[in-house]
mmCIF file of N, CA and C in Angstrom:
data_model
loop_
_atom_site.group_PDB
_atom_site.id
_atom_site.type_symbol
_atom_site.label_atom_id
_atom_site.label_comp_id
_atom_site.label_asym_id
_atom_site.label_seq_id
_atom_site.Cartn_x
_atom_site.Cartn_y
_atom_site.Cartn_z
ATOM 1 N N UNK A 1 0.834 -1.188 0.000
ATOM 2 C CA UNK A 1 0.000 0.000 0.000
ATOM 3 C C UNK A 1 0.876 1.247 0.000
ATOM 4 N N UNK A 2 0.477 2.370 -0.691
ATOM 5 C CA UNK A 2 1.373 3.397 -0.859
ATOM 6 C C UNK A 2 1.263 4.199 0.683
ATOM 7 N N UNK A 3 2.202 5.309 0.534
ATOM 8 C CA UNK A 3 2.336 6.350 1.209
ATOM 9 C C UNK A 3 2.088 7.278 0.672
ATOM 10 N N UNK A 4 1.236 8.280 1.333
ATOM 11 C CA UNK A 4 1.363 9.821 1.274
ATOM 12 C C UNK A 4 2.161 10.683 2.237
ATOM 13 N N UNK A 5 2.894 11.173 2.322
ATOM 14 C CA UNK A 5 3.657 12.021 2.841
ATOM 15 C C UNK A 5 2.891 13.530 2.747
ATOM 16 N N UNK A 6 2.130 14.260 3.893
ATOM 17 C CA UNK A 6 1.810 15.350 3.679
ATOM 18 C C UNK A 6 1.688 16.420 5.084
ATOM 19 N N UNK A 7 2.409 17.415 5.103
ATOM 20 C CA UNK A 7 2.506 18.020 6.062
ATOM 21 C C UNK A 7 2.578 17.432 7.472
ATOM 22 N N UNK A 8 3.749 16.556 7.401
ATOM 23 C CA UNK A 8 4.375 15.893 8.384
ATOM 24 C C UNK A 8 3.692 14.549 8.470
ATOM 25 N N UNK A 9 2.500 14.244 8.152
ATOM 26 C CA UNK A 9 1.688 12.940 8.371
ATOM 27 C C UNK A 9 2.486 11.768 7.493
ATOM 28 N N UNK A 10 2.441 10.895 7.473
ATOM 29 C CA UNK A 10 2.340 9.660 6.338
ATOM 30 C C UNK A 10 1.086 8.910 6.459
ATOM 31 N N UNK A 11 0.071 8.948 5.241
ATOM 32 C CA UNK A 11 -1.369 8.706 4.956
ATOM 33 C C UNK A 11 -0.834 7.184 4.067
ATOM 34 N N UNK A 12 -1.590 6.464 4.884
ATOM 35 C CA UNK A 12 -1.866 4.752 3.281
ATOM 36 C C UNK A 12 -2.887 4.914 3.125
ATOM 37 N N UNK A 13 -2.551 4.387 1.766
ATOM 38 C CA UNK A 13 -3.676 4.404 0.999
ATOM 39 C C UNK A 13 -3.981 3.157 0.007
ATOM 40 N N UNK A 14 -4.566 3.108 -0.421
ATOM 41 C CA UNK A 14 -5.032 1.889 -1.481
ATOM 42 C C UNK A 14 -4.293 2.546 -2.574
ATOM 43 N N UNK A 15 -3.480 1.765 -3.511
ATOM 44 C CA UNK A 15 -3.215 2.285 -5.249
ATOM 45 C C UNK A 15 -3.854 2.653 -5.844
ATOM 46 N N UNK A 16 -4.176 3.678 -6.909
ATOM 47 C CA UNK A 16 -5.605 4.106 -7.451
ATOM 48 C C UNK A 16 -5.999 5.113 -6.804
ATOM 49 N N UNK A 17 -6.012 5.393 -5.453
ATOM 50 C CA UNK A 17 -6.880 6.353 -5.054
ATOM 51 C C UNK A 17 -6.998 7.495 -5.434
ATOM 52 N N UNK A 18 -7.479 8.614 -5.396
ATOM 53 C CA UNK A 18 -7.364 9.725 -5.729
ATOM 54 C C UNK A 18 -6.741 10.876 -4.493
ATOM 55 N N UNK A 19 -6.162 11.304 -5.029
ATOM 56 C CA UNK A 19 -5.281 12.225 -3.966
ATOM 57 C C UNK A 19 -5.922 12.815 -3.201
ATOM 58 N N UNK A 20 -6.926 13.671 -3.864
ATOM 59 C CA UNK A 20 -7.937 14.208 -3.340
ATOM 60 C C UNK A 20 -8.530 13.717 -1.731
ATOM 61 N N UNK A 21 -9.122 12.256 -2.526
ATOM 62 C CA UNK A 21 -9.673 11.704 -1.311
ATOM 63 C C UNK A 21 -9.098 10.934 -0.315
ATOM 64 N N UNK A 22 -7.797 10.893 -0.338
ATOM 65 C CA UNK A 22 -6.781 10.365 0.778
ATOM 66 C C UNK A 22 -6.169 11.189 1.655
ATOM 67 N N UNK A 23 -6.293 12.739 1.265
ATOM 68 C CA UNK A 23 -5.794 13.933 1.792
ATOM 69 C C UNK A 23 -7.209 13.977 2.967
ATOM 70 N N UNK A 24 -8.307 13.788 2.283
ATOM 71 C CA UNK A 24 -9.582 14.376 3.598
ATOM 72 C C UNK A 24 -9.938 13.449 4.296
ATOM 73 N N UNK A 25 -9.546 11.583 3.640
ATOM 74 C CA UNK A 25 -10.136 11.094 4.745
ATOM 75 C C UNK A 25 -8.877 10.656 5.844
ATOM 76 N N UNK A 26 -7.982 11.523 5.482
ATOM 77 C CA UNK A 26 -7.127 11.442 6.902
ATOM 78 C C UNK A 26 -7.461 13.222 7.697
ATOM 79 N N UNK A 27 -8.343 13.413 7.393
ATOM 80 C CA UNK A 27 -8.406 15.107 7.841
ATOM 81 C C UNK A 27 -7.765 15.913 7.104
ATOM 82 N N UNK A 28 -7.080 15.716 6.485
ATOM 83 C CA UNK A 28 -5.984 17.099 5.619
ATOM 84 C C UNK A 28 -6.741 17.807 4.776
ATOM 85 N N UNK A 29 -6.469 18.590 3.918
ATOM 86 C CA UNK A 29 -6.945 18.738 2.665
ATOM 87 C C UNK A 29 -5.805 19.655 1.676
ATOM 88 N N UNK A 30 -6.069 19.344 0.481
ATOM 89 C CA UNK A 30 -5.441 19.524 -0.333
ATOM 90 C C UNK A 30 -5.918 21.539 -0.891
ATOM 91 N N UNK A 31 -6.859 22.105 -0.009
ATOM 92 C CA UNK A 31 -7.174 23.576 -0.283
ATOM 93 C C UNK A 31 -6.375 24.570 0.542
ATOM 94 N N UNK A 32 -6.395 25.588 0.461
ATOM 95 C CA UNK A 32 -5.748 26.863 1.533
ATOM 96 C C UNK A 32 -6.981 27.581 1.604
ATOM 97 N N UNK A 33 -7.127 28.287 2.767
ATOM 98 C CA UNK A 33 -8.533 29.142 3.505
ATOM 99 C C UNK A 33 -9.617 28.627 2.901
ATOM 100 N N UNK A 34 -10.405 29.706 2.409
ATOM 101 C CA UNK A 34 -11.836 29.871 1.827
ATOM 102 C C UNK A 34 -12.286 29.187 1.114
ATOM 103 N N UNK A 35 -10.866 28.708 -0.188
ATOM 104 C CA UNK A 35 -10.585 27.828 -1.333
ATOM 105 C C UNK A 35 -11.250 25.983 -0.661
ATOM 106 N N UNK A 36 -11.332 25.919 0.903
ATOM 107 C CA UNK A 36 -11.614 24.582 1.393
ATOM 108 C C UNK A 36 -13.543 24.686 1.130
ATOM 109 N N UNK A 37 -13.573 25.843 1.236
ATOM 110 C CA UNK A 37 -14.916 26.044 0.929
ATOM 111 C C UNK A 37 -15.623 26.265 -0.638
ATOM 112 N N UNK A 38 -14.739 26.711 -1.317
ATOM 113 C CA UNK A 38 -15.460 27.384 -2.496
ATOM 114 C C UNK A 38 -14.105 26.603 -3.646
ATOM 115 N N UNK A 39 -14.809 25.023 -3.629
ATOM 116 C CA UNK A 39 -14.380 24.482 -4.660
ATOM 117 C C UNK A 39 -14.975 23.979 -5.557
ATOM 118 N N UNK A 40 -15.112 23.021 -6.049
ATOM 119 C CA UNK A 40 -15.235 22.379 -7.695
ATOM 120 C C UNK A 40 -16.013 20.703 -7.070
ATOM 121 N N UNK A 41 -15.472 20.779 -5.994
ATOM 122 C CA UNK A 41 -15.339 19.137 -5.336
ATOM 123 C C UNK A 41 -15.160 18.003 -6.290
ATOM 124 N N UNK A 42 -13.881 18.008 -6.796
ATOM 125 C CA UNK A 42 -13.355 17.131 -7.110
ATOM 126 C C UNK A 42 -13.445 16.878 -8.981
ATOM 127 N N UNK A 43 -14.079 18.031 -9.767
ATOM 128 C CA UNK A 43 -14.629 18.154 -10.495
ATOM 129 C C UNK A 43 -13.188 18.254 -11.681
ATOM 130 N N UNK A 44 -12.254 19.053 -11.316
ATOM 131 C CA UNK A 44 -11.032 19.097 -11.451
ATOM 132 C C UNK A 44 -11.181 20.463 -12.577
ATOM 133 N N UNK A 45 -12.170 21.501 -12.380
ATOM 134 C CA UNK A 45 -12.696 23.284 -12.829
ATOM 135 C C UNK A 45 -11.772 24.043 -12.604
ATOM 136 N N UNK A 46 -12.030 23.929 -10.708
ATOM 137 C CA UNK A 46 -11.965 25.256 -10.126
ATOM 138 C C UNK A 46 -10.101 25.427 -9.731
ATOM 139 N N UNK A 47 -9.337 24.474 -9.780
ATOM 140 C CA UNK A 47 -7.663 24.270 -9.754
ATOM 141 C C UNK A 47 -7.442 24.968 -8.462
ATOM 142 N N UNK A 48 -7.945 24.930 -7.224
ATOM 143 C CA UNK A 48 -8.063 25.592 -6.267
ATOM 144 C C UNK A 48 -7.043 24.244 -5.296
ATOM 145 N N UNK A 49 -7.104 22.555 -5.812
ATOM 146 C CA UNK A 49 -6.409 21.985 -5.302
ATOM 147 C C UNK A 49 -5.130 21.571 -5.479
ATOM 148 N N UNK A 50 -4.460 22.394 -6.406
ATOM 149 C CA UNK A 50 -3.065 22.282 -7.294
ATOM 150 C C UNK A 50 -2.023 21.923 -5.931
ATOM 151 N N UNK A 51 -1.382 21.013 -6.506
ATOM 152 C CA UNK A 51 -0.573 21.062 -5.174
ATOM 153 C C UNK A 51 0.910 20.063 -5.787
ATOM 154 N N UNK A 52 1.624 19.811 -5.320
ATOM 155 C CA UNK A 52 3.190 19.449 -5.836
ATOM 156 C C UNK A 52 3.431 18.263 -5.135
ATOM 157 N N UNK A 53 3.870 17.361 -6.471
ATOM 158 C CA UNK A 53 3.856 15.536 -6.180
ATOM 159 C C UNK A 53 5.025 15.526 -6.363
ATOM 160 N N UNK A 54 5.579 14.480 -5.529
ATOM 161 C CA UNK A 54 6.918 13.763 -5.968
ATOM 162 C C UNK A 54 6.679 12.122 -6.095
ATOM 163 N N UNK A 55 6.626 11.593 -6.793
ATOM 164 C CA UNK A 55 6.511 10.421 -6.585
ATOM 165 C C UNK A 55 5.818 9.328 -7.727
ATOM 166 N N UNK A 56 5.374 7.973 -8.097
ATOM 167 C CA UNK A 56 4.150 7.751 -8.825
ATOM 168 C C UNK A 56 2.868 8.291 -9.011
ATOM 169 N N UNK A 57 2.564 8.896 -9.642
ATOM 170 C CA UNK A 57 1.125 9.233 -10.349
ATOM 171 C C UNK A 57 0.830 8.920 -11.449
ATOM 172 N N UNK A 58 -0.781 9.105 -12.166
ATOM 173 C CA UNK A 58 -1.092 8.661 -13.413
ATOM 174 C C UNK A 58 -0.797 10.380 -13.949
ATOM 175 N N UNK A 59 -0.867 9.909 -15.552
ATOM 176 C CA UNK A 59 -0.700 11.039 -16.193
ATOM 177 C C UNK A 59 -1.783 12.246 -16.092
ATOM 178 N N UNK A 60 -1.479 13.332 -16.214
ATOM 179 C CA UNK A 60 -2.453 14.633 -16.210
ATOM 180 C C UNK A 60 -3.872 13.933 -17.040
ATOM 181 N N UNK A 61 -5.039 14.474 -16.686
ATOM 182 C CA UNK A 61 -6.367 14.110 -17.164
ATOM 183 C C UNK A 61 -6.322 15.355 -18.350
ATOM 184 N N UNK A 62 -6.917 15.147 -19.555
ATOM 185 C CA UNK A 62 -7.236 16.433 -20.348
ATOM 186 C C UNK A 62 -8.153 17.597 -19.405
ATOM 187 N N UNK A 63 -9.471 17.417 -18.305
ATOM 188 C CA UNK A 63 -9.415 18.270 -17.484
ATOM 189 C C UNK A 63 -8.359 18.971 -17.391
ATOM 190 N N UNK A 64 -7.383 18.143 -16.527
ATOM 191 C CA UNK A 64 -6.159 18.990 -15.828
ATOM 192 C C UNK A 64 -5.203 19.563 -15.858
ATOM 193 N N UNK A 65 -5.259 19.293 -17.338
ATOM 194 C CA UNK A 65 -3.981 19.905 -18.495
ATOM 195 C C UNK A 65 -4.666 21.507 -18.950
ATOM 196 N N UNK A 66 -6.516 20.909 -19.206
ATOM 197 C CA UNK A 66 -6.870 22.167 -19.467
ATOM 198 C C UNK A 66 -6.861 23.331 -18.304
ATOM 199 N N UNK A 67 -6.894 23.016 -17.425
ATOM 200 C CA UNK A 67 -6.835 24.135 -15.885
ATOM 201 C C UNK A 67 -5.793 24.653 -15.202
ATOM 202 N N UNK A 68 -4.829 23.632 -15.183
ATOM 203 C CA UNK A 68 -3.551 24.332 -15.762
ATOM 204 C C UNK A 68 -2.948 25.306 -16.780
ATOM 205 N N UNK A 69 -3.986 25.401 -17.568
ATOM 206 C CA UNK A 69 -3.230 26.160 -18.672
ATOM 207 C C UNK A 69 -3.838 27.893 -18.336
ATOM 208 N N UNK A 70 -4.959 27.621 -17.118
ATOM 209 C CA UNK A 70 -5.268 29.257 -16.895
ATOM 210 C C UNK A 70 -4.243 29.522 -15.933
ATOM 211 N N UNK A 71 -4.684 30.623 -15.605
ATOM 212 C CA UNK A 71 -4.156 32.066 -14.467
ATOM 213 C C UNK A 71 -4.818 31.434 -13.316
ATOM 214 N N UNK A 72 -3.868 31.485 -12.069
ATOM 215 C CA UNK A 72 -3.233 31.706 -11.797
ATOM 216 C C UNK A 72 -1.716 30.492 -12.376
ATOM 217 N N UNK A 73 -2.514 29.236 -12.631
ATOM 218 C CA UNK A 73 -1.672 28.417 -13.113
ATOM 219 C C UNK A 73 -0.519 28.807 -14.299
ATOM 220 N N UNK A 74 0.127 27.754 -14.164
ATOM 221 C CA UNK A 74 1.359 27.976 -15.506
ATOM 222 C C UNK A 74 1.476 26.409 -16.007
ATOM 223 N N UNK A 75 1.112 25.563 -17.281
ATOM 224 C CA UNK A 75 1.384 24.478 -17.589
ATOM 225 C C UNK A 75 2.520 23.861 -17.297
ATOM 226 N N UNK A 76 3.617 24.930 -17.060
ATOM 227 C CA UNK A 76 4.964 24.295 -16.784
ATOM 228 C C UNK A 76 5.976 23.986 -15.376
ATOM 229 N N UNK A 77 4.697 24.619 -14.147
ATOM 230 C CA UNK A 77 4.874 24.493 -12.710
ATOM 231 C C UNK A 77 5.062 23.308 -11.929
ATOM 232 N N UNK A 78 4.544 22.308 -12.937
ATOM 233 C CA UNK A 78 4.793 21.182 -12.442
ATOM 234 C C UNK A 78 4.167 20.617 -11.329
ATOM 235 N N UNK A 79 3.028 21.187 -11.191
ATOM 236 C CA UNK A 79 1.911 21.089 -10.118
ATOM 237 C C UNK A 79 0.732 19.978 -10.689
ATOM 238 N N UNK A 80 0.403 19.383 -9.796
ATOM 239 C CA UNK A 80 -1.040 18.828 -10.199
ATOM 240 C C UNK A 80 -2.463 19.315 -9.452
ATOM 241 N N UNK A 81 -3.624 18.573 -9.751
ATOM 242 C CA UNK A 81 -4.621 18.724 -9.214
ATOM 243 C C UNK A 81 -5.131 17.463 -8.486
ATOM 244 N N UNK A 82 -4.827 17.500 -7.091
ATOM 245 C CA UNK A 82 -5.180 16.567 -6.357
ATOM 246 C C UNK A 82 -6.216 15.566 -6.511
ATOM 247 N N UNK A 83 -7.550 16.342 -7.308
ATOM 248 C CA UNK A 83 -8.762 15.591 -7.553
ATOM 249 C C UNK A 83 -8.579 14.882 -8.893
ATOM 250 N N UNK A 84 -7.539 15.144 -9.825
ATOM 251 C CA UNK A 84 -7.580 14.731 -10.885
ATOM 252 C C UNK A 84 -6.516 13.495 -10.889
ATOM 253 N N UNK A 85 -5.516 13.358 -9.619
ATOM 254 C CA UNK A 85 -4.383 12.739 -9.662
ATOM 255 C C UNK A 85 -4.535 11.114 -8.737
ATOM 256 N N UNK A 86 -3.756 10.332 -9.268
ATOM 257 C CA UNK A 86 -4.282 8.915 -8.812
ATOM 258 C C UNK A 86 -3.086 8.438 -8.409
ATOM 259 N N UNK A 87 -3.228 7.774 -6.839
ATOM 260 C CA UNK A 87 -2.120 7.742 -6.430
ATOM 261 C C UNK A 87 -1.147 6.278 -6.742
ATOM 262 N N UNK A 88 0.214 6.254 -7.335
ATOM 263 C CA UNK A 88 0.572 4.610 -7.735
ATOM 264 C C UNK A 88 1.248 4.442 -6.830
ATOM 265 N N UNK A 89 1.919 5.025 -5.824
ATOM 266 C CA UNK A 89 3.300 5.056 -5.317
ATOM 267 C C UNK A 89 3.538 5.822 -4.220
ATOM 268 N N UNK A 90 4.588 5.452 -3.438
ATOM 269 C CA UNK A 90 4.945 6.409 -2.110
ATOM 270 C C UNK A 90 5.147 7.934 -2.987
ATOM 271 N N UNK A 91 4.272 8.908 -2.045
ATOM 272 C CA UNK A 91 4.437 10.198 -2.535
ATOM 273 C C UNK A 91 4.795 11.059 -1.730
ATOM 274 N N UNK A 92 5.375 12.198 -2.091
ATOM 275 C CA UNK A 92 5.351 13.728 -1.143
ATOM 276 C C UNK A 92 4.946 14.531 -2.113
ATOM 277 N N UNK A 93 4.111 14.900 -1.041
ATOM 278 C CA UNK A 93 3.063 16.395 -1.426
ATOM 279 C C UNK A 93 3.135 17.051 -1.009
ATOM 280 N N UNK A 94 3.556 18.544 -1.176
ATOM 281 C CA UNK A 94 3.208 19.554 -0.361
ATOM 282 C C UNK A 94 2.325 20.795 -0.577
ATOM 283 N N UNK A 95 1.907 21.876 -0.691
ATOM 284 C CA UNK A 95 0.262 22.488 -1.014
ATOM 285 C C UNK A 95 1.520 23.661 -0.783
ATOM 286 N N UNK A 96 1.601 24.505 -1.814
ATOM 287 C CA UNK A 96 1.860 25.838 -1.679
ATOM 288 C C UNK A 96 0.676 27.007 -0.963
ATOM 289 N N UNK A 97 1.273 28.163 -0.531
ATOM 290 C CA UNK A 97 0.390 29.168 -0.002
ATOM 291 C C UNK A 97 -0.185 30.070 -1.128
ATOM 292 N N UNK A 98 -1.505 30.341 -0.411
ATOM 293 C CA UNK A 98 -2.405 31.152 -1.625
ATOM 294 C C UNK A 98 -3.558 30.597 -1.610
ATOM 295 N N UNK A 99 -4.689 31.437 -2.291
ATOM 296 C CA UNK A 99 -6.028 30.546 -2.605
ATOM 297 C C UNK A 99 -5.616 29.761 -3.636
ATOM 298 N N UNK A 100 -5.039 29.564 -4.448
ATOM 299 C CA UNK A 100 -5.052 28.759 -5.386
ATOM 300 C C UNK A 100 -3.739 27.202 -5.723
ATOM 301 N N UNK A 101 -2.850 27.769 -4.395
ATOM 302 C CA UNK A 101 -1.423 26.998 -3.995
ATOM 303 C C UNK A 101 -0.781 26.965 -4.802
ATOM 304 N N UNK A 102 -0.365 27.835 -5.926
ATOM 305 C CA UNK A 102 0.165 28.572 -6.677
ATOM 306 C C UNK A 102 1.665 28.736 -6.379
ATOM 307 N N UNK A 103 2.564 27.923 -6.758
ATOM 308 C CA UNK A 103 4.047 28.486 -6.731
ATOM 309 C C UNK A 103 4.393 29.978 -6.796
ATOM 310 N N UNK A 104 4.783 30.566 -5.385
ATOM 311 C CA UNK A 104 5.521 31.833 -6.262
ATOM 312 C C UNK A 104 6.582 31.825 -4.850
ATOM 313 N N UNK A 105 7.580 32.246 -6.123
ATOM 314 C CA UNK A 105 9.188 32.630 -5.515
ATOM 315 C C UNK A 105 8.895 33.854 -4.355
ATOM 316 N N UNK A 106 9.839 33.667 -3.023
ATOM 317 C CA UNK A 106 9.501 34.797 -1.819
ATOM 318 C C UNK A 106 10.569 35.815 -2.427
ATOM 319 N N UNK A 107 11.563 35.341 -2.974
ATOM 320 C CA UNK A 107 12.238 37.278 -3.842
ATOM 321 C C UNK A 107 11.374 37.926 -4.966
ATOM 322 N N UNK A 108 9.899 36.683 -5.225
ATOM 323 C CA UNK A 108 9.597 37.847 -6.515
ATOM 324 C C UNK A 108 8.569 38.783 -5.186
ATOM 325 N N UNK A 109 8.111 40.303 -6.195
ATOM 326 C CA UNK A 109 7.476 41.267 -5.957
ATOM 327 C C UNK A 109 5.841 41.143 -6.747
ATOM 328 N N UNK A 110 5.846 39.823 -6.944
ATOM 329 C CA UNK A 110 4.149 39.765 -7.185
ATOM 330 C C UNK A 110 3.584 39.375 -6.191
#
C-alpha cells in the first residue's frame, strides 16, 4: 500500500486512489482558507487543489492539463490537481500558499 507524505503525516492508501480523497479522509486537505470552501469538489474546474507531487502518479487528465493552462496556473509548474491525480506510489506532497497553492518565488514582488 502506498504512502502519502503530507505536512508531516504519512497517509496509506489503497493504489488508485485519488489524492484528493486520501488527503480528507485522513483530515488534511489539499485547499488553503476559503478555497476549502469554495471548490469544484473534485470536479477538477476550479484548480483551487493544485498542489506538488513527488513520486508515482497517473498522467495529467485532459481536465487537468486544461486548468492548468489558466491564471493563476502555468502548464509548466509542475503542479497537479489533487482531484484529478491517482495515487501509484509512495508520494510527497506539499500544497503551496495562496487561494489557489500557486508556486511563487519569496524574492519575486508579485
Amino acid at each position: 500500500m502506498p504512502t502519502v507524505r503530507f505536512r508531516g503525516q504519512e497517509i496509506t492508501c489503497e493504489r488508485g486512489a485519488v489524492l484528493r480523497d486520501v488527503l480528507r479522509a485522513a483530515g488534511e486537505s489539499p485547499h488553503n482558507g476559503h478555497s476549502t470552501w469554495f471548490n469544484c469538489r473534485g470536479g477538477g474546474s476550479c484548480g483551487t487543489c493544485a498542489v506538488w507531487v513527488e513520486g508515482p502518479v497517473t498522467y495529467r487528465t485532459k481536465k487537468e492539463r486544461l486548468r492548468l493552462r489558466l491564471p493563476p496556473h502555468d502548464p509548466d509548474s509542475g503542479l497537479r490537481l489533487a482531484c484529478q491525480t491517482l495515487v501509484l506510489g509512495d508520494l510527497t506532497v506539499e500544497k503551496y500558499p495562496g487561494f489557489w497553492g500557486q508556486h511563487v518565488d519569496a524574492d519575486s514582488d508579485e
